[in-house]
XYZ file of C-alpha atoms in Angstrom:
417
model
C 129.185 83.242 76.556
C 126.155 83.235 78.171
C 122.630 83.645 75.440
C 119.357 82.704 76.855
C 115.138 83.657 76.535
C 113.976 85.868 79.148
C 112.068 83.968 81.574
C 107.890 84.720 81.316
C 108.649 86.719 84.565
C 111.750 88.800 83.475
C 109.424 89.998 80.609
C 107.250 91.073 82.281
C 109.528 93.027 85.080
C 111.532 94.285 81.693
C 107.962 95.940 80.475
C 109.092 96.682 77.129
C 112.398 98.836 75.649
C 110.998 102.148 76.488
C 109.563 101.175 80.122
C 112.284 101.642 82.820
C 111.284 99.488 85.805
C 114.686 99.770 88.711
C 114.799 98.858 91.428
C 117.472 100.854 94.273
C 118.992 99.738 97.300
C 120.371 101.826 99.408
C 123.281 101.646 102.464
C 123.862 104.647 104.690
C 127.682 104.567 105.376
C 130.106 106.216 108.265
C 133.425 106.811 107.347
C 136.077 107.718 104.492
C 135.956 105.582 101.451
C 138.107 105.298 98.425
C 137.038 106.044 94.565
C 139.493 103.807 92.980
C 138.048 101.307 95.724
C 134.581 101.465 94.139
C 135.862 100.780 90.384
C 138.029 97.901 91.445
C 134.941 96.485 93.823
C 132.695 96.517 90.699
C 135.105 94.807 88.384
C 135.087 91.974 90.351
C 131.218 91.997 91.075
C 130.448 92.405 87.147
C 133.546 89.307 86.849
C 130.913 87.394 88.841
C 127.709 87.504 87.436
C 126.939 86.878 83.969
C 123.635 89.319 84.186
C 125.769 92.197 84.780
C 128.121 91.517 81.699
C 124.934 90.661 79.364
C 122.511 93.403 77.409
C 119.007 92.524 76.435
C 118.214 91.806 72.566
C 114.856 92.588 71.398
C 115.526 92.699 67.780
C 117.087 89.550 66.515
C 114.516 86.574 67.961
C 110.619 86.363 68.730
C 110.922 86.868 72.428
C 113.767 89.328 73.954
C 117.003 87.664 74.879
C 120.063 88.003 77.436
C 123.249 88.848 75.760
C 126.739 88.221 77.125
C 129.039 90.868 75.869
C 132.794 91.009 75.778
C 133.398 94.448 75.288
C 130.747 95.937 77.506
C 132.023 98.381 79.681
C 132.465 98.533 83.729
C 129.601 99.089 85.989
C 129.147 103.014 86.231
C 129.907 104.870 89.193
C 127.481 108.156 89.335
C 129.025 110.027 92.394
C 126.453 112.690 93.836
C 127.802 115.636 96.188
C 125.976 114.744 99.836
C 124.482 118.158 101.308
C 121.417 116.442 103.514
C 120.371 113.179 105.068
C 117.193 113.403 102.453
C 119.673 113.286 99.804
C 119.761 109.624 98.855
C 115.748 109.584 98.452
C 115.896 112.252 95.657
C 118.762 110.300 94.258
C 116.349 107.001 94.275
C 113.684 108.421 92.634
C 115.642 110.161 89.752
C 117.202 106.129 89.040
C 113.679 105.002 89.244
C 113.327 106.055 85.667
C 116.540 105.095 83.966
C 116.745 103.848 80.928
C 119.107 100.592 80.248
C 119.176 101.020 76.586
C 122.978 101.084 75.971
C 123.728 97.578 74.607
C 127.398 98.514 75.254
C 126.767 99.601 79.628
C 125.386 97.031 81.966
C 122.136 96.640 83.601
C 123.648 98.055 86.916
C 124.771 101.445 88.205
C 125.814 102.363 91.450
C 125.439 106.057 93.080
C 127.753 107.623 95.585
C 125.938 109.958 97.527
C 129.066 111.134 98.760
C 129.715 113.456 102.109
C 132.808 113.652 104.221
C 131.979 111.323 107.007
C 128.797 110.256 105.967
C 127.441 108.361 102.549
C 125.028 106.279 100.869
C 125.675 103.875 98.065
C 122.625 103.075 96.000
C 122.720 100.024 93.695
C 120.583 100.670 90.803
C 119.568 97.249 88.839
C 116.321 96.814 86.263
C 113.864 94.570 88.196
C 114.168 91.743 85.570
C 117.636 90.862 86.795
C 117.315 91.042 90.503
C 114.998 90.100 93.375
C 115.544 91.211 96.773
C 118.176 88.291 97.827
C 120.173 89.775 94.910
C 120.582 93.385 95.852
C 121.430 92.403 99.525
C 124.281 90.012 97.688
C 125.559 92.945 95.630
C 125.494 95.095 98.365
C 127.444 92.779 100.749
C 129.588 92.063 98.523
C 130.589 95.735 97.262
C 130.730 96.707 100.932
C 133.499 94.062 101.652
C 135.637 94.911 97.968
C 135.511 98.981 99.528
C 136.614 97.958 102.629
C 139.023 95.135 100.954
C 140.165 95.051 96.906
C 142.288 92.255 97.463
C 139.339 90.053 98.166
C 138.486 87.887 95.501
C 134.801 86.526 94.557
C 133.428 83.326 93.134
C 131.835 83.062 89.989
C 129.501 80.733 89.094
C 127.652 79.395 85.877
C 124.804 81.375 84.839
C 122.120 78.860 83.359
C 121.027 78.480 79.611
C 117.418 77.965 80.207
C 114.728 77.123 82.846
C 115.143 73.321 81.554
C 118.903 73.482 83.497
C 116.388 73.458 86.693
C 114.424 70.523 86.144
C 114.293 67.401 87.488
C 115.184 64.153 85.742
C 111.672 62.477 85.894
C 110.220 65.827 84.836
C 107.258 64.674 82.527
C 107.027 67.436 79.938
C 104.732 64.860 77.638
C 102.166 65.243 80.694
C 102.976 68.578 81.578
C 102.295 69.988 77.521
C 98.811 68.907 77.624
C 98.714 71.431 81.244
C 100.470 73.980 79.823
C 97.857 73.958 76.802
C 94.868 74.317 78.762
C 96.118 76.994 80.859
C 97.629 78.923 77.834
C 94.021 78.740 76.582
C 91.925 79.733 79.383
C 94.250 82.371 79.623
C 93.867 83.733 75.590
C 90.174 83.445 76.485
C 90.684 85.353 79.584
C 92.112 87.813 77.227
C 89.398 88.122 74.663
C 86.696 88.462 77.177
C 88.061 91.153 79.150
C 87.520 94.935 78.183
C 90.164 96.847 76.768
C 90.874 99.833 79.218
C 93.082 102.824 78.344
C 92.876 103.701 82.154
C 97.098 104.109 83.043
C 98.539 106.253 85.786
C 99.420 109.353 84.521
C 100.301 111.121 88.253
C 103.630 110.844 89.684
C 105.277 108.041 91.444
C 106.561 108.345 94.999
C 107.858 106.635 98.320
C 107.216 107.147 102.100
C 110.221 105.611 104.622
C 110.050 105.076 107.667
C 112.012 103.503 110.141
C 111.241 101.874 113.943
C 113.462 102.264 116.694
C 114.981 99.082 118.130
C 112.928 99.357 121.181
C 109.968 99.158 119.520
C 111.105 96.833 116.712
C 111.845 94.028 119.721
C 108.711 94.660 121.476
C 106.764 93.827 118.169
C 109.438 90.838 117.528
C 108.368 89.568 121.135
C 104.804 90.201 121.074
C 104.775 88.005 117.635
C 106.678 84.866 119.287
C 104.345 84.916 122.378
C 101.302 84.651 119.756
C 103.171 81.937 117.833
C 102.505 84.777 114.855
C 105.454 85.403 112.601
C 106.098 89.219 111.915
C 105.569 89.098 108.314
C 102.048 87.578 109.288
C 101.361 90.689 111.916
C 102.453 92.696 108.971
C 100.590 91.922 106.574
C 97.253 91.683 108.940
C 98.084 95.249 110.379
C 98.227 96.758 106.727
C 94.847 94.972 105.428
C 92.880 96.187 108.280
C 94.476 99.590 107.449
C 93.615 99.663 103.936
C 90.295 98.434 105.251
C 89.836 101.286 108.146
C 90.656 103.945 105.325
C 89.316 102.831 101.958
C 86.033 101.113 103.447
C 83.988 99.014 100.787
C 87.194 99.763 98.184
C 89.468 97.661 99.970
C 90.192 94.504 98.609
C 91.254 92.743 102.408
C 94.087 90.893 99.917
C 97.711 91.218 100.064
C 100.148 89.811 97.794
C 103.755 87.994 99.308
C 106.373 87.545 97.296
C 108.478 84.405 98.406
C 112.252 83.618 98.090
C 112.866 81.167 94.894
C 115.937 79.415 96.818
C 113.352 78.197 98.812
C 112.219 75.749 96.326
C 115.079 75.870 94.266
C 118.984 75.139 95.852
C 120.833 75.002 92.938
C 119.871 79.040 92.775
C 122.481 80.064 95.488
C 122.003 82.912 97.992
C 124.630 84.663 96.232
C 123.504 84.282 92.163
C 121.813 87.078 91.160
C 118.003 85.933 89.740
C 114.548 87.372 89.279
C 112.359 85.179 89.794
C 109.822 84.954 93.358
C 106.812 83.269 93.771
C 104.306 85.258 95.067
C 101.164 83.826 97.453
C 98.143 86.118 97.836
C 97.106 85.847 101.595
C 93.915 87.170 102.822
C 91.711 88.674 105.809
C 88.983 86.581 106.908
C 85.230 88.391 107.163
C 84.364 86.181 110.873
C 87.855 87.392 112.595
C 87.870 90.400 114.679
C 91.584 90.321 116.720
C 94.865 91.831 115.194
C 96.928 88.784 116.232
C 93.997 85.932 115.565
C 94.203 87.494 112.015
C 98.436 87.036 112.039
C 97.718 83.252 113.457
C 95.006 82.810 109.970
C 97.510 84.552 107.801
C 100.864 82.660 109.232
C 98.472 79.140 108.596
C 97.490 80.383 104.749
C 101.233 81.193 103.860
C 102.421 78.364 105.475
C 99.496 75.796 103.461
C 100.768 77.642 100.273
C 103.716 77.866 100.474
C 103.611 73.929 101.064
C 101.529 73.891 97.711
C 104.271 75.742 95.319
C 106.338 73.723 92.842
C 109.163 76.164 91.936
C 110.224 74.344 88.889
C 106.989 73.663 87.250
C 106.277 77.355 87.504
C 108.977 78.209 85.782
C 108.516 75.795 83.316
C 105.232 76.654 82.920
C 106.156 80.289 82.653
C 108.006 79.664 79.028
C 105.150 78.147 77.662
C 103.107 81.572 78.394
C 105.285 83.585 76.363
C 102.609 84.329 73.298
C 100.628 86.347 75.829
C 102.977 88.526 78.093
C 101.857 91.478 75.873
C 98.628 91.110 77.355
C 99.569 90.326 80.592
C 101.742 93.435 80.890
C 98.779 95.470 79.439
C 96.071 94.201 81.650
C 98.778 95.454 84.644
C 98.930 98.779 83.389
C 94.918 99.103 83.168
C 93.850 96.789 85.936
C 93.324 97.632 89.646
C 93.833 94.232 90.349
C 92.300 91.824 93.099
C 94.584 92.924 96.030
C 95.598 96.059 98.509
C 99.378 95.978 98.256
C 102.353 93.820 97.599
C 104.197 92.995 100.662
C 107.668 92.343 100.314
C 109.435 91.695 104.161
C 113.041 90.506 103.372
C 113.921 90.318 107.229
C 116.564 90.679 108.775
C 119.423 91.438 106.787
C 122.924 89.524 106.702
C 125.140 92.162 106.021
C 128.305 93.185 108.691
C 127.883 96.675 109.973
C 131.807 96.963 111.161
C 134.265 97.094 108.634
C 138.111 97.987 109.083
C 137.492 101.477 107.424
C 134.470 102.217 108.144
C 130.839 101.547 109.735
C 127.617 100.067 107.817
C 125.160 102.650 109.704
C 121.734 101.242 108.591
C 119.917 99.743 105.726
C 117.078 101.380 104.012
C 114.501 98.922 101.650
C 114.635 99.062 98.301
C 112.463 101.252 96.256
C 110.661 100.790 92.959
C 107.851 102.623 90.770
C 105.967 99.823 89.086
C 104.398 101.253 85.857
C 101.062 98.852 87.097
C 97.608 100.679 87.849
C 97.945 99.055 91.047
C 101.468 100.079 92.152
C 100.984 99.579 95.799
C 104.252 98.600 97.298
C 105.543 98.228 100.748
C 108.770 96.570 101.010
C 110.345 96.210 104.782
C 113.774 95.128 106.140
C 115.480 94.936 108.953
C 118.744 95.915 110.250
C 120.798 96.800 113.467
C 117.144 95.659 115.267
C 115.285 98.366 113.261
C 112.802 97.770 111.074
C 112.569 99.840 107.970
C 110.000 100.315 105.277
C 109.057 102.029 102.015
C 105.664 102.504 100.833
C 105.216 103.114 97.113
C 102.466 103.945 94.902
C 100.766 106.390 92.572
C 99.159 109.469 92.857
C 96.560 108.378 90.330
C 96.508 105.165 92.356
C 96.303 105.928 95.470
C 97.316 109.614 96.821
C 100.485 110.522 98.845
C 97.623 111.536 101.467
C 95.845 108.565 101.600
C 99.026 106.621 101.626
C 99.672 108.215 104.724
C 96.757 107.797 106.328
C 97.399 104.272 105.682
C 100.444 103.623 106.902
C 99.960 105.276 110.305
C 96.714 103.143 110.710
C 98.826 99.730 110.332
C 101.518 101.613 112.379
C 99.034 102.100 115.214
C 97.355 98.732 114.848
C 100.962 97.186 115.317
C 101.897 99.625 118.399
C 98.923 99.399 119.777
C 99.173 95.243 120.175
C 102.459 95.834 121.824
């Protein structure tokens, strides 16, 4: 039975027992499905993965703990009468803020929006299990139970602690004397900054949007004949809109979160895990063009990317434990040293033709970070459409302004093609 420490970064995506922080996928679906489908598919999935058999102790150690359970009960199905295609986004925002505070239910729900030819199926999952490799795994993989019961899924060993990902010659003697320093630069950090009761007290929300395929190739193309990547022309196009609307209070910083498996193999594609790296990439004062920008950003990631050592993060991570109190605090008060978090999970490798029915598009997950700076845009792509949702809050950054940003970086990125 599976008993281990949160991870420095799973505390601080749990927030605290009274802090929901979710994070929902959703799958728009043609077809018929089955009920009894849906609670055999998520036996299996919760047979799988340890994470979604386990509850979170906060009471019995110093730090909070994961918890296998045996008796804890199957994955809840909410079902949801569908009446209109806006349906699923009310749906989203309503899981934003539940609570996973039954020790004896899972830290997973799914919700049928459910119409007669039409659905969606929303995975619900508290961001300190799950990054976005996860949900696409759970979603693939309830997709294919719906369609097919009889299937049967691998399970695999969940680990015991970050130590299970380290190296042979790693030199923790060496590495102690590191951790030290860092742990007290950062308690100094602590004590010298002011304590702000600034929080967001407005109310959280998302803006989707999808491209059509036509355009969604033409920006695909445009990248590879720049050499750019799209994640680069991305995150230049929404910089220079946070810059052409905010003026002077623009930062010109995004932040990238990037894949763990990356770095890490032993984490599969298919384990469910929390943990991503994340590289802050930004625009460069003497650079003028859309695309030279996307060339300077695509040679940052790539340098930095280069630079990250997956394990040793981790393993430094435990050894910050005494101050993720203060870390999650300055989050909640802090506007932070950056515009947005930009989270492109590409294209997505999920089938869209099943023997009973039709995976009709993907839409990116959404999330209301309890941060000051909540800025989110997560994109995804699917059936050669890109999609995107925008997050923030209206104490943060308005619904208006949001707007205006996100059809400045939408015309920047037309406008190259």
């Amino acid at each position: 039975m599976m008993k281990r420490k949160l991870m420095m970064v799973e505390r601080i995506m749990y927030v605290d027992s009274k802090t929901p922080l979710n994070c929902v996928f959703t799958a728009k679906i043609s077809g018929v499905l089955q009920e009894e489908n849906f609670k055999l598919a998520l036996e299996k999935i919760q047979r799988k993965h340890a994470l979604l058999r386990s509850r979170i102790d906060t009471s019995s150690e110093q730090y909070p703990f994961f918890i296998e359970e045996k008796e804890m009960t199957s994955i809840p199905l909410r079902i949801i009468e569908r009446h209109t295609d806006e349906d699923w986004l009310k749906e989203s925002e309503k899981e934003w803020f539940r609570l996973f505070d039954d020790d004896k239910k899972p830290l997973g729900q799914v919700v049928w929006v459910k119409g007669q030819d039409v659905s969606e199926i929303l995975w619900v999952l508290p961001h300190c299990i799950c990054d976005g490799t996860s949900l696409v795994t759970l979603m693939r993989e309830l997709l294919s139970l719906l369609d097919d019961p009889s299937l049967e899924l691998d399970s695999y060993q969940a680990f015991t602690s970050v130590s299970d990902f380290l190296p042979s010659d790693f030199n923790t003697k060496k590495k102690v004397r590191k951790a030290r320093f860092y742990l007290l630069m950062a308690k100094l950090f602590f004590l010298m900054q002011r304590k702000s009761k600034i929080r967001n007290l407005g109310k959280n929300y998302v803006i989707h949007w999808k491209l059509n395929p036509e355009t969604t190739t033409q920006i695909t193309d445009k990248c590879k004949a720049h050499g750019v990547s799209v994640h680069s022309l991305l995150c230049a196009s929404f910089m220079q809109a946070f810059q052409d609307v905010q003026g002077s209070k623009a930062k010109r910083k995004v932040i990238s979160p990037v894949d763990v498996r990356h770095f890490i193999p032993e984490i599969k594609q298919d384990h469910v895990f929390a943990f991503a790296p994340t590289i802050e990439l930004s625009l460069k004062k003497d650079i003028h063009d859309l695309f030279d920008h996307a060339g300077q950003i695509k040679k940052e990631l790539g340098e930095k990317i280069n630079k990250i050592e997956a394990r040793e993060l981790l393993w430094m991570g435990e050894q910050m434990h005494p101050i993720v109190d203060r870390m999650i605090k300055m989050l909640k008060s802090s506007n932070g040293g950056h515009d947005i978090t930009l989270s492109n999970m590409g294209k997505i490798n999920i089938p869209s033709k099943y023997q009973n029915f039709r995976l009709e598009t993907i839409i990116s997950p959404t999330v209301a970070f309890p941060w000051l700076n909540s800025n989110t845009l997560v994109t995804t792509t699917y059936n050669q459409q890109m999609d995107f949702t925008l997050m923030s809050n209206e104490d943060f950054l308005s619904r208006q302004k949001a707007t205006e940003i996100k059809d400045k970086a939408l015309e920047l990125l037309t406008s190259s093609i």
